[in-house]
mmCIF file of C-alpha atoms in Angstrom:
data_model
loop_
_atom_site.group_PDB
_atom_site.id
_atom_site.type_symbol
_atom_site.label_atom_id
_atom_site.label_comp_id
_atom_site.label_asym_id
_atom_site.label_seq_id
_atom_site.Cartn_x
_atom_site.Cartn_y
_atom_site.Cartn_z
ATOM 1 C CA MET A 221 122.679 77.717 237.341
ATOM 2 C CA VAL A 222 120.767 75.918 240.098
ATOM 3 C CA ASP A 223 117.468 77.452 241.241
ATOM 4 C CA LEU A 224 117.743 78.881 244.738
ATOM 5 C CA GLN A 225 115.400 77.102 247.126
ATOM 6 C CA ASN A 226 113.587 79.262 249.644
ATOM 7 C CA PRO A 227 115.498 78.451 252.868
ATOM 8 C CA THR A 228 112.334 78.717 254.964
ATOM 9 C CA GLU A 229 111.196 75.509 253.245
ATOM 10 C CA ILE A 230 114.402 73.852 254.456
ATOM 11 C CA VAL A 231 113.759 75.262 257.946
ATOM 12 C CA GLU A 232 110.273 73.779 257.852
ATOM 13 C CA ASP A 233 111.714 70.341 256.989
ATOM 14 C CA ILE A 234 114.244 70.602 259.841
ATOM 15 C CA LEU A 235 111.547 71.655 262.322
ATOM 16 C CA LEU A 236 109.310 68.777 261.204
ATOM 17 C CA ASN A 237 112.179 66.286 261.605
ATOM 18 C CA GLN A 238 112.886 67.621 265.114
ATOM 19 C CA GLU A 239 109.147 67.516 265.902
ATOM 20 C CA TRP A 240 109.279 71.150 267.070
ATOM 21 C CA THR A 241 106.164 73.328 267.113
ATOM 22 C CA TYR A 242 106.241 75.918 264.347
ATOM 23 C CA GLN A 243 104.068 78.197 262.259
ATOM 24 C CA ARG A 244 104.556 79.393 258.700
ATOM 25 C CA ILE A 245 103.951 83.165 258.895
ATOM 26 C CA SER A 246 104.455 83.841 255.180
ATOM 27 C CA SER A 247 106.344 82.377 252.232
ATOM 28 C CA ALA A 248 109.449 84.127 253.606
ATOM 29 C CA GLU A 249 108.973 83.620 257.364
ATOM 30 C CA VAL A 250 108.662 80.750 259.849
ATOM 31 C CA ALA A 251 108.304 80.954 263.647
ATOM 32 C CA ALA A 252 109.026 78.067 266.020
ATOM 33 C CA GLU A 253 109.101 77.210 269.708
ATOM 34 C CA VAL A 254 112.031 75.090 270.785
ATOM 35 C CA GLU A 255 112.541 73.523 274.189
ATOM 36 C CA ALA A 256 116.203 73.961 275.072
ATOM 37 C CA ARG A 257 118.391 73.596 278.124
ATOM 38 C CA TRP A 258 117.161 76.707 279.967
ATOM 39 C CA GLY A 259 113.625 77.121 278.710
ATOM 40 C CA ILE A 260 111.464 77.448 275.654
ATOM 41 C CA TYR A 261 112.968 79.747 273.050
ATOM 42 C CA ARG A 262 110.979 81.372 270.277
ATOM 43 C CA MET A 263 112.819 81.251 266.974
ATOM 44 C CA GLN A 264 112.051 83.274 263.870
ATOM 45 C CA PHE A 265 113.467 82.583 260.429
ATOM 46 C CA TYR A 266 113.177 85.143 257.652
ATOM 47 C CA TRP A 267 114.379 84.960 254.041
ATOM 48 C CA GLN A 268 115.209 88.231 252.289
ATOM 49 C CA GLU A 269 115.244 86.916 248.742
ATOM 50 C CA GLU A 270 116.292 90.176 247.100
ATOM 51 C CA TYR A 271 119.597 90.073 249.018
ATOM 52 C CA ASP A 272 119.957 86.269 249.386
ATOM 53 C CA ILE A 273 120.118 86.799 253.168
ATOM 54 C CA PHE A 274 118.679 84.387 255.704
ATOM 55 C CA HIS A 275 117.926 85.816 259.171
ATOM 56 C CA LEU A 276 117.597 83.729 262.320
ATOM 57 C CA THR A 277 116.505 85.159 265.689
ATOM 58 C CA CYS A 278 116.287 83.148 268.918
ATOM 59 C CA PHE A 279 114.244 84.957 271.595
ATOM 60 C CA MET A 280 114.771 84.011 275.241
ATOM 61 C CA ASP A 281 111.932 83.621 277.709
ATOM 62 C CA LEU A 282 113.344 86.470 279.803
ATOM 63 C CA ARG A 283 112.314 90.094 280.179
ATOM 64 C CA VAL A 284 114.649 92.942 281.150
ATOM 65 C CA THR A 285 113.159 95.917 282.988
ATOM 66 C CA GLU A 286 114.452 99.491 282.782
ATOM 67 C CA LYS A 287 115.995 99.019 286.227
ATOM 68 C CA GLU A 288 118.118 96.102 284.956
ATOM 69 C CA ALA A 289 118.852 97.499 281.497
ATOM 70 C CA ASP A 290 122.147 99.310 282.197
ATOM 71 C CA GLU A 291 123.776 96.281 283.751
ATOM 72 C CA PHE A 292 122.258 94.017 281.113
ATOM 73 C CA TYR A 293 123.763 96.125 278.303
ATOM 74 C CA LYS A 294 127.156 95.809 279.999
ATOM 75 C CA LEU A 295 126.685 92.039 280.024
ATOM 76 C CA LEU A 296 125.703 92.043 276.331
ATOM 77 C CA ALA A 297 128.871 93.931 275.437
ATOM 78 C CA LEU A 298 131.054 91.512 277.394
ATOM 79 C CA LEU A 299 129.386 88.381 276.009
ATOM 80 C CA ASN A 300 129.197 89.549 272.396
ATOM 81 C CA GLU A 301 132.986 89.768 272.413
ATOM 82 C CA ARG A 302 132.975 85.985 272.814
ATOM 83 C CA VAL A 303 130.190 84.944 270.441
ATOM 84 C CA LEU A 304 131.571 83.133 267.405
ATOM 85 C CA MET A 305 128.933 84.304 264.932
ATOM 86 C CA GLY A 306 125.850 86.446 265.311
ATOM 87 C CA HIS A 307 125.246 88.498 268.420
ATOM 88 C CA PHE A 308 122.997 88.963 271.429
ATOM 89 C CA GLU A 309 120.805 92.029 271.691
ATOM 90 C CA LEU A 310 117.964 93.441 273.723
ATOM 91 C CA PHE A 311 114.784 94.443 271.931
ATOM 92 C CA SER A 312 114.020 97.820 273.470
ATOM 93 C CA ASP A 313 110.272 97.712 272.752
ATOM 94 C CA ASP A 314 109.572 94.744 275.007
ATOM 95 C CA GLY A 315 112.819 94.079 276.896
ATOM 96 C CA ILE A 316 113.298 90.610 275.429
ATOM 97 C CA PRO A 317 116.880 89.449 274.866
ATOM 98 C CA ALA A 318 117.663 87.472 271.728
ATOM 99 C CA TYR A 319 120.439 85.884 269.706
ATOM 100 C CA ARG A 320 120.536 87.081 266.074
ATOM 101 C CA HIS A 321 122.436 85.850 263.090
ATOM 102 C CA SER A 322 122.181 86.543 259.379
ATOM 103 C CA LEU A 323 123.939 84.761 256.569
ATOM 104 C CA MET A 324 124.144 84.908 252.843
ATOM 105 C CA LEU A 325 123.177 81.655 251.200
ATOM 106 C CA PRO A 326 124.741 80.386 248.007
ATOM 107 C CA SER A 327 122.579 78.796 245.328
ATOM 108 C CA SER A 328 123.473 75.192 246.204
ATOM 109 C CA GLN A 329 120.500 73.496 247.909
ATOM 110 C CA THR A 330 122.711 71.007 249.771
ATOM 111 C CA THR A 331 124.916 73.794 251.060
ATOM 112 C CA GLN A 332 121.851 75.788 252.143
ATOM 113 C CA SER A 333 120.511 72.867 254.160
ATOM 114 C CA GLU A 334 123.842 72.303 255.894
ATOM 115 C CA LEU A 335 124.274 76.011 256.656
ATOM 116 C CA ILE A 336 120.754 76.352 258.049
ATOM 117 C CA GLU A 337 121.077 73.269 260.254
ATOM 118 C CA HIS A 338 124.400 74.584 261.523
ATOM 119 C CA SER A 339 122.908 78.050 262.172
ATOM 120 C CA ILE A 340 120.026 76.586 264.207
ATOM 121 C CA ALA A 341 122.426 74.485 266.267
ATOM 122 C CA LEU A 342 124.692 77.495 266.811
ATOM 123 C CA ALA A 343 121.785 79.734 267.896
ATOM 124 C CA LEU A 344 120.654 77.190 270.476
ATOM 125 C CA GLU A 345 124.218 76.535 271.643
ATOM 126 C CA GLU A 346 125.088 80.234 272.059
ATOM 127 C CA THR A 347 121.790 80.994 273.807
ATOM 128 C CA ASP A 348 122.185 78.045 276.191
ATOM 129 C CA ARG A 349 125.815 79.005 276.771
ATOM 130 C CA PHE A 350 125.027 82.486 278.117
ATOM 131 C CA TYR A 351 121.461 82.133 279.451
ATOM 132 C CA PRO A 352 122.566 81.674 283.090
ATOM 133 C CA ALA A 353 124.600 84.899 282.919
ATOM 134 C CA PHE A 354 121.587 86.833 281.625
ATOM 135 C CA GLN A 355 119.460 85.316 284.383
ATOM 136 C CA LEU A 356 121.970 86.277 287.112
ATOM 137 C CA VAL A 357 122.055 89.920 285.978
ATOM 138 C CA ILE A 358 118.268 90.177 285.634
ATOM 139 C CA ALA A 359 117.799 88.726 289.136
ATOM 140 C CA GLY A 360 120.318 91.254 290.478
ATOM 141 C CA GLU A 361 122.469 88.447 291.882
ATOM 142 C CA LYS A 362 125.607 89.373 289.896
ATOM 143 C CA SER A 363 127.028 92.345 288.049
ATOM 144 C CA ALA A 364 127.509 92.023 284.299
ATOM 145 C CA LYS A 365 131.241 91.506 284.772
ATOM 146 C CA GLU A 366 130.739 88.781 287.423
ATOM 147 C CA ALA A 367 128.053 86.991 285.371
ATOM 148 C CA ALA A 368 130.198 87.120 282.222
ATOM 149 C CA SER A 369 133.174 85.685 284.145
ATOM 150 C CA ILE A 370 131.052 82.841 285.496
ATOM 151 C CA ALA A 371 129.559 82.062 282.055
ATOM 152 C CA ILE A 372 132.974 82.071 280.431
ATOM 153 C CA LEU A 373 134.442 79.818 283.146
ATOM 154 C CA ASP A 374 131.494 77.395 282.949
ATOM 155 C CA THR A 375 131.889 77.194 279.172
ATOM 156 C CA ALA A 376 135.628 76.580 279.456
ATOM 157 C CA GLY A 377 134.929 73.771 281.937
ATOM 158 C CA GLU A 378 132.550 71.904 279.616
ATOM 159 C CA ALA A 379 134.015 69.523 277.082
#
């Protein structure tokens, strides 16, 4: 049986190769700042060794107020129907929206690396894909339904 490598070590290698700013919080956790299409996202990676589960969270640089929350939750529901893996959520303590994804990692180091790289790419892709819709709802420019329709149309138009 192959020894399971701590996936946060793989994350650290990926972040170094991308030259992204990051901080090792603990042996099981890494935090990073990544400049993406719509802003700087804060990413957190956490390894739950006892369950072989790797958690990835990509926080947006947006804040939802109580006034915007109802419409924002409607938008989350509409967009989460279309997310391939993971989901978007709103952290109620601070009103920060985020993409979250967890996956179980097998004991193959090569497979872990490929899965983690794919998960990072997917988190950034999904967050970039729907960021404008979140922004439109927060600014009060569109309803959740209108913003979701626009985001889905824009995505369908990109190839």
